Short mmCIF file of C-alpha atoms and ligand atoms in Angstrom, two decimals:
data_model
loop_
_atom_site.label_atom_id
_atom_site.label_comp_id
_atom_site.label_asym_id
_atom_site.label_seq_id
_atom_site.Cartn_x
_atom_site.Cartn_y
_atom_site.Cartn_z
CA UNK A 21 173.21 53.42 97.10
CA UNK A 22 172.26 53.06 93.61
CA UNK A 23 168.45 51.88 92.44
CA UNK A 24 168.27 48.76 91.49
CA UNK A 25 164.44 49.89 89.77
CA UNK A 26 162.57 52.67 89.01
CA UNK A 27 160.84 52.55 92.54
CA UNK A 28 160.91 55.44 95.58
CA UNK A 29 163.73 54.44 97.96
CA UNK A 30 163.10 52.50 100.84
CA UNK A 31 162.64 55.17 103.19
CA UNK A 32 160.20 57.00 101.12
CA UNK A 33 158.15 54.21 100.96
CA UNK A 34 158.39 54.11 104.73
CA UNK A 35 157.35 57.30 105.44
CA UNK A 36 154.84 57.47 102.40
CA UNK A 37 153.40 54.58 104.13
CA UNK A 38 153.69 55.31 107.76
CA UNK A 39 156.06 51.91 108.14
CA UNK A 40 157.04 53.16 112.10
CA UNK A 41 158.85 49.87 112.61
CA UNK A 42 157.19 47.93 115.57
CA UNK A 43 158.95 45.76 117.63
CA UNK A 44 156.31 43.29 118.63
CA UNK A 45 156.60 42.39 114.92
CA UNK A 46 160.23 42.10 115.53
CA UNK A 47 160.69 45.00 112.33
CA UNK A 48 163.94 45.68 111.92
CA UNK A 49 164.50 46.33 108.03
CA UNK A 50 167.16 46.09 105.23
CA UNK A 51 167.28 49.63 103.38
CA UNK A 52 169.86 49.05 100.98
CA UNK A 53 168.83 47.56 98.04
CA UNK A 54 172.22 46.49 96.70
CA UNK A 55 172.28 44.62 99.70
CA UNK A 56 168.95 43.17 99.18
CA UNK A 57 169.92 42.10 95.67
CA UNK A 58 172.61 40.39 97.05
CA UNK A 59 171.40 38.40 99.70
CA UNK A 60 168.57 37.55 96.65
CA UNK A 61 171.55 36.30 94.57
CA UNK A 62 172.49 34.27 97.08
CA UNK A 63 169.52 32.12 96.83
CA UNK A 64 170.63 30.79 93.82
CA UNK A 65 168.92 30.74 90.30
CA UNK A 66 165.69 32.43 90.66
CA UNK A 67 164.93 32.92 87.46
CA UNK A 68 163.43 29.78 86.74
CA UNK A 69 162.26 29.23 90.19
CA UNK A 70 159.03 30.74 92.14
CA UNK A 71 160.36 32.48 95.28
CA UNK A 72 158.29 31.84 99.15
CA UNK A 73 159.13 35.12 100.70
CA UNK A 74 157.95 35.40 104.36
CA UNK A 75 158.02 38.62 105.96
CA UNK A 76 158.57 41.34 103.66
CA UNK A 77 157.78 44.13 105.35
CA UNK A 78 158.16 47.23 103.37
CA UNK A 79 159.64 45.60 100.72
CA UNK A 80 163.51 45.93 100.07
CA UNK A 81 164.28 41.78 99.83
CA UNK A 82 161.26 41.73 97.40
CA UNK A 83 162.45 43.90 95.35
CA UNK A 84 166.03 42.05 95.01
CA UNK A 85 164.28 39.18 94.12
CA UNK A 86 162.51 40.63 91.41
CA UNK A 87 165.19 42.84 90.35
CA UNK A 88 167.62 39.78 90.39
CA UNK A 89 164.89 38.14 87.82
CA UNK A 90 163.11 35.57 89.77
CA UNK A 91 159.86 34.06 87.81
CA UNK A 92 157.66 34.52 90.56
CA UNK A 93 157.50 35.67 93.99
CA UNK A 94 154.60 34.86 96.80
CA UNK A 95 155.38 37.22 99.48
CA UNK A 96 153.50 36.28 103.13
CA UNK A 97 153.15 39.48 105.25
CA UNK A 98 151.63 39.54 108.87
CA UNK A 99 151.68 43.19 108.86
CA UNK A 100 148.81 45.11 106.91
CA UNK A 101 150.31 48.55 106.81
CA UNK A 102 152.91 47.05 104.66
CA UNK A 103 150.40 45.47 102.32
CA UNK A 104 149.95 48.97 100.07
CA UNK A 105 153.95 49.29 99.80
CA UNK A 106 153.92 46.11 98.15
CA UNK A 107 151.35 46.56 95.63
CA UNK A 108 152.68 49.29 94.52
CA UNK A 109 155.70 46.58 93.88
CA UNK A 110 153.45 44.22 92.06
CA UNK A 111 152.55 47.03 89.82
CA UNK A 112 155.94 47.40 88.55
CA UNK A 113 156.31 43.93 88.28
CA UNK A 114 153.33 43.03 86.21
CA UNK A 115 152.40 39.49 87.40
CA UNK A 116 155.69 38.24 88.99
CA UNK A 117 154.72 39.38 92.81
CA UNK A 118 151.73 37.75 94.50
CA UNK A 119 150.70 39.00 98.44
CA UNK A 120 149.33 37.36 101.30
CA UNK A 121 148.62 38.70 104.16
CA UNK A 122 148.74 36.55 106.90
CA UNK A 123 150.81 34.64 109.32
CA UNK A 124 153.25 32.47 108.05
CA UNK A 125 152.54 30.02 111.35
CA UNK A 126 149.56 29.45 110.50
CA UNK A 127 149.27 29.41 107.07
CA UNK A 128 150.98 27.28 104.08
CA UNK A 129 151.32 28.49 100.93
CA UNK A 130 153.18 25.99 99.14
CA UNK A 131 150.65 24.41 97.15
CA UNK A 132 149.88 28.02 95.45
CA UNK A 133 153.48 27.73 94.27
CA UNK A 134 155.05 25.73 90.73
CA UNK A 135 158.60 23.96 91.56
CA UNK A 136 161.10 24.50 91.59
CA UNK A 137 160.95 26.53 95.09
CA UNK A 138 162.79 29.03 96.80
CA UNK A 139 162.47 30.35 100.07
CA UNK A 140 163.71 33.68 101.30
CA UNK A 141 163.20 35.26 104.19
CA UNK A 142 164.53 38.17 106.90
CA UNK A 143 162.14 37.40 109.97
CA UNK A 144 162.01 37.84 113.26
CA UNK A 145 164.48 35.47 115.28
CA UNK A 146 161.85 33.20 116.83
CA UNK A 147 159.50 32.86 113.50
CA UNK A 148 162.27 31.76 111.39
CA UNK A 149 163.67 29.46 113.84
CA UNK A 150 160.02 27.85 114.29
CA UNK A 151 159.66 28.11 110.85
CA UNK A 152 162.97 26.48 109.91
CA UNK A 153 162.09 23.21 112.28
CA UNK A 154 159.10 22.93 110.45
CA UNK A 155 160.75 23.17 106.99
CA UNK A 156 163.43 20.84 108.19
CA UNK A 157 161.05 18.16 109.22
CA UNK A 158 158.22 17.27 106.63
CA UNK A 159 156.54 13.59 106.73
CA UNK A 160 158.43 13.17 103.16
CA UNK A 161 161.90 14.22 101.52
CA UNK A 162 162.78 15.99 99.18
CA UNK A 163 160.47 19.02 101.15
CA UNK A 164 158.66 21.76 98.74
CA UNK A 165 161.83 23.36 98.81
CA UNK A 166 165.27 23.18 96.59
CA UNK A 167 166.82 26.00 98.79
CA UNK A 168 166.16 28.35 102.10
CA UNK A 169 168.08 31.33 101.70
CA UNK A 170 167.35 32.74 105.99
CA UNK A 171 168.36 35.83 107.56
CA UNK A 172 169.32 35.11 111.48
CA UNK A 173 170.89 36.15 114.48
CA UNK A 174 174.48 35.40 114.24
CA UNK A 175 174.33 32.95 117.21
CA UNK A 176 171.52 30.96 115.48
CA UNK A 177 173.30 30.78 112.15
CA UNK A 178 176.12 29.39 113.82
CA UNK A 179 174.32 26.64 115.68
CA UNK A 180 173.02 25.84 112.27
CA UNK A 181 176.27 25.08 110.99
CA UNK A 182 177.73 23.58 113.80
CA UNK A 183 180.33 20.72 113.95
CA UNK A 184 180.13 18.07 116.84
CA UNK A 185 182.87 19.44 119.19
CA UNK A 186 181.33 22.67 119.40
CA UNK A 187 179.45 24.50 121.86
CA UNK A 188 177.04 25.86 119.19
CA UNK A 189 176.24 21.98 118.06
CA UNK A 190 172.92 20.71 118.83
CA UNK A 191 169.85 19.55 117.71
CA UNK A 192 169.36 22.30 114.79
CA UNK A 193 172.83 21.32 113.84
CA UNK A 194 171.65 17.55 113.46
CA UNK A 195 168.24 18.32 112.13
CA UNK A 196 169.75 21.04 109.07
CA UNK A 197 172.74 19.07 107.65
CA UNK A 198 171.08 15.52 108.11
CA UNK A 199 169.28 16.65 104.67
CA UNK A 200 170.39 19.55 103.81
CA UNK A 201 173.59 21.49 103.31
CA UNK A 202 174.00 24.23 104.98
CA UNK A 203 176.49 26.89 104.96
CA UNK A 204 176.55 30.71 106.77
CA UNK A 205 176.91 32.86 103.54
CA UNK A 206 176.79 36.37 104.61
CA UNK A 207 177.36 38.37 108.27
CA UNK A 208 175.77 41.87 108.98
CA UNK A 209 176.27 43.90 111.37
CA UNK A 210 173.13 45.85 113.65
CA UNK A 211 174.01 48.89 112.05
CA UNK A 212 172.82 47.51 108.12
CA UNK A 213 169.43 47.40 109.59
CA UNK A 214 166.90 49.70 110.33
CA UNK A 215 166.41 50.26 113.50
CA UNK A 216 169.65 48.36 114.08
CA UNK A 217 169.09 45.02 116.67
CA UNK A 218 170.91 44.46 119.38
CA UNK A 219 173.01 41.62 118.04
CA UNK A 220 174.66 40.76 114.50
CA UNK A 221 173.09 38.62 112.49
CA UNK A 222 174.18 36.44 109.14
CA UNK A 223 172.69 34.60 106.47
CA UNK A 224 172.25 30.99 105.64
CA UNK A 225 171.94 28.68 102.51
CA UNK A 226 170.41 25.71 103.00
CA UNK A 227 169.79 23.27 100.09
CA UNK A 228 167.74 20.27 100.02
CA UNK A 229 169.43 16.80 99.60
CA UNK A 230 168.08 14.69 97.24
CA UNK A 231 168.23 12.10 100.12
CA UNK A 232 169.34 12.17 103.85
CA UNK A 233 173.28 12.48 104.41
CA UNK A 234 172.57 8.39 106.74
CA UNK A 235 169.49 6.83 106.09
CA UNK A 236 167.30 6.56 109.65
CA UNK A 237 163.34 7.43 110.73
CA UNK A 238 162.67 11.18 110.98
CA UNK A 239 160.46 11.19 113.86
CA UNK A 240 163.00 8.20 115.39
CA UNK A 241 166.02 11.03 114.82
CA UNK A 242 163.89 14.12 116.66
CA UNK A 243 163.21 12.27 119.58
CA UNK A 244 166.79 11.08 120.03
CA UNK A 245 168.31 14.20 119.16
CA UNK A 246 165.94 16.06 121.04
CA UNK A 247 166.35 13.67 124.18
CA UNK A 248 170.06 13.85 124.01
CA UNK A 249 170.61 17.66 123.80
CA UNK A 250 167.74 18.19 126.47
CA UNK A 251 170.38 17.47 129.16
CA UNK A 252 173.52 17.86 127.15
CA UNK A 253 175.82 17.75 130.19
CA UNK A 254 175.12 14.55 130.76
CA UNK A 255 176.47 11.13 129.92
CA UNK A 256 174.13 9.69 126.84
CA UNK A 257 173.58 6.38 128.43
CA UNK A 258 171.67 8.89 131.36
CA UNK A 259 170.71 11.64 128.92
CA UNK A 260 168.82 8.65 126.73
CA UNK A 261 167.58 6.08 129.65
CA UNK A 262 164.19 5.25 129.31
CA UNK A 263 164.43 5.34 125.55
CA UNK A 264 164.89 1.66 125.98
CA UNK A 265 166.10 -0.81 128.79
CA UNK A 266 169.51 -1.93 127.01
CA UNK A 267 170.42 1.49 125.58
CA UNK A 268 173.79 1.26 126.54
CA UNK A 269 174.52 -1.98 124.23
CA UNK A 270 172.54 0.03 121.53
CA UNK A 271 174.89 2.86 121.88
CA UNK A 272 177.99 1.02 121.77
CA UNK A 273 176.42 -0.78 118.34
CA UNK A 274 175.92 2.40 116.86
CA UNK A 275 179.99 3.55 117.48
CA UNK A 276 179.02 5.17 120.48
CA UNK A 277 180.63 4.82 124.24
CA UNK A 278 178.03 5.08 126.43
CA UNK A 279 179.84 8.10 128.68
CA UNK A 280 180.04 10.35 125.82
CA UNK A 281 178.11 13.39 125.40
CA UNK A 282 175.82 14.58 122.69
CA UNK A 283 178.10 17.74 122.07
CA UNK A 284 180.62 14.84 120.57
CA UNK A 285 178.25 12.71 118.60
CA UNK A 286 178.29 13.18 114.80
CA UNK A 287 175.40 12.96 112.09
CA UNK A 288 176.40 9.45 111.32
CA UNK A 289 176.63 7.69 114.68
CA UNK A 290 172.92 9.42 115.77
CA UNK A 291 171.34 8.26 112.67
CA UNK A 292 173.04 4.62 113.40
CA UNK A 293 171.60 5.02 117.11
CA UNK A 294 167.71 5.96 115.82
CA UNK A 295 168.06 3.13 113.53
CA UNK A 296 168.56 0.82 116.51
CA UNK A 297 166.06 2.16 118.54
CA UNK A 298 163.29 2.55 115.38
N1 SAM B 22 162.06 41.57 104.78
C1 SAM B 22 162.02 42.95 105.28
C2 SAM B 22 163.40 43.55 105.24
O1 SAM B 22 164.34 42.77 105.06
O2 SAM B 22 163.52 44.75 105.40
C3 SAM B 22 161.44 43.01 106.68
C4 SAM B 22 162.22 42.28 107.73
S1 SAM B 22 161.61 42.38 109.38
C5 SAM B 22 163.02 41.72 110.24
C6 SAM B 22 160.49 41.04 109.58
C7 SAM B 22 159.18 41.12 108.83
O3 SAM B 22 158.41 39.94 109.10
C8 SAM B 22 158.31 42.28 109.24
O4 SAM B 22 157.80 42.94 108.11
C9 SAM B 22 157.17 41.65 110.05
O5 SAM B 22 155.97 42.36 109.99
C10 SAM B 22 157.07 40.29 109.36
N2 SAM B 22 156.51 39.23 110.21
C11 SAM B 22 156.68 39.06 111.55
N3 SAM B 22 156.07 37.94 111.97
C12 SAM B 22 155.50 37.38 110.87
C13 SAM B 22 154.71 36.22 110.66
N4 SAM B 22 154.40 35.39 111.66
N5 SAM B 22 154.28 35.96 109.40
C14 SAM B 22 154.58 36.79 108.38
N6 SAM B 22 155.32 37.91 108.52
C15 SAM B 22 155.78 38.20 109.75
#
């Protein structure tokens, strides 16, 4: 494990700083800082971008960033006993690393940021799911961001990427590649983490389309999508009655027979449905 900067190691700067993970925080972190400085690679070109970093804990995907060269970093930590940690960060980065703590739920720091904008993140499961819904579906495209660059558990990664066909396709599949790319660019294993999860987890690169994939009405799109993988065993013309009183003739208009299942549906035939129904 060679340094990547002139800072303690990771667990130093644990233990200097009394960083006991805690689970309610969902803490499980990434020690290795060539690892950190790859996943930060894998964001892209930082160096003329600003960096969102949510949940950075004691430190290590910070420091990739920085050490990888990005311009600027705002890093949005819930957790005050990490807050000292990553001072001591900013210091050796003389006005490149800005922190906030706070919750990154409640709290939106994009306007304190220059485009273009990255985000990075290794959160807890169910904050950067939430967070990646909300990311996915601003009033206007393009979002605040050129690129998410997410850590997640494997199964969520792979539901991201889904292909209609699959078991893991469903509305996060429909929402992410609608306007965005999305690809699964690293897997890790419980044991690269400290305290190691339960379950793998894996990486994903997202990057903002300049325009959606089929053109159709966000809001029009949720509901549908939402609707239709609510009760995905069931037939759509069931799984979307009440969404209007012909929706079978509006299904077979958009290239869809009314038996089918949402499992089966692709990007293009939804968006063709929630233009129908808009
Ligand atoms: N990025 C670090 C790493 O890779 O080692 C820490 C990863 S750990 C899985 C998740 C981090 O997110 C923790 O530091 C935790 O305190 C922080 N966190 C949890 N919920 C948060 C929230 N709602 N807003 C901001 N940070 C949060």
């Amino acid at each position: 494990m060679s340094a990547i900067d002139t800072l303690p190691p990771l667990r130093d700067v644990i233990t200097a700083h009394g960083l006991s993970a805690r689970k309610s925080l969902g803490q499980n972190f990434l020690l290795d800082l060539n690892l950190t400085a790859k996943i930060a690679r894998m964001a892209g070109n930082i160096e003329t971008a600003d960096v969102l970093e949510i949940g950075p804990g004691p430190g290590g995907l910070t420091r990739g960033l920085l050490a990888e060269g990005a311009r600027r970093v705002l890093a949005v930590e819930k957790d005050a006993r990490c807050i000292p940690a990553l001072e001591e960060i900013a210091q050796a980065y003389p006005g490149r690393l800005e922190i906030i703590n706070g919750d990154a739920l409640e709290i939106d720091p994009a306007a304190q940021l220059t485009q273009p904008i990255k985000v990075a993140a290794n959160l807890p499961y169910n904050v950067g799911t939430e967070l990646l819904v909300r990311w996915l579906t601003p009033d206007t495209w393009p979002p605040f961001w050129q690129s998410l660059t997410l850590m997640f558990q494997r199964e969520v990664a792979e539901r991201i990427v889904a292909q209609p066909g699959s078991k893991a396709y469903g509305r996060l599949a429909v929402l992410a590649q609608w306007r965005a790319s999305a690809q699964i660019v690293l897997h890790l294993p419980p044991g690269a983490f400290t305290p190691p999860p339960k379950v793998s987890s894996a990486v994903v690169h997202l990057e903002a389309l300049a325009a959606p994939r089929f053109p159709a009405e966000p809001k029009v799109l949720e509901r549908v999508v939402a609707r239709a993988f609510n009760q995905r065993r069931k037939m759509l013309r069931a799984a979307l009655k009440g969404m209007a009183p012909d929706i079978e003739d509006r299904l077979v208009a958009s290239g869809i027979k009314p038996t089918d299942r949402a499992e089966t549906v692709g990007l293009e035939q939804f968006c063709a449905l929630a233009r129908t129904l808009a």
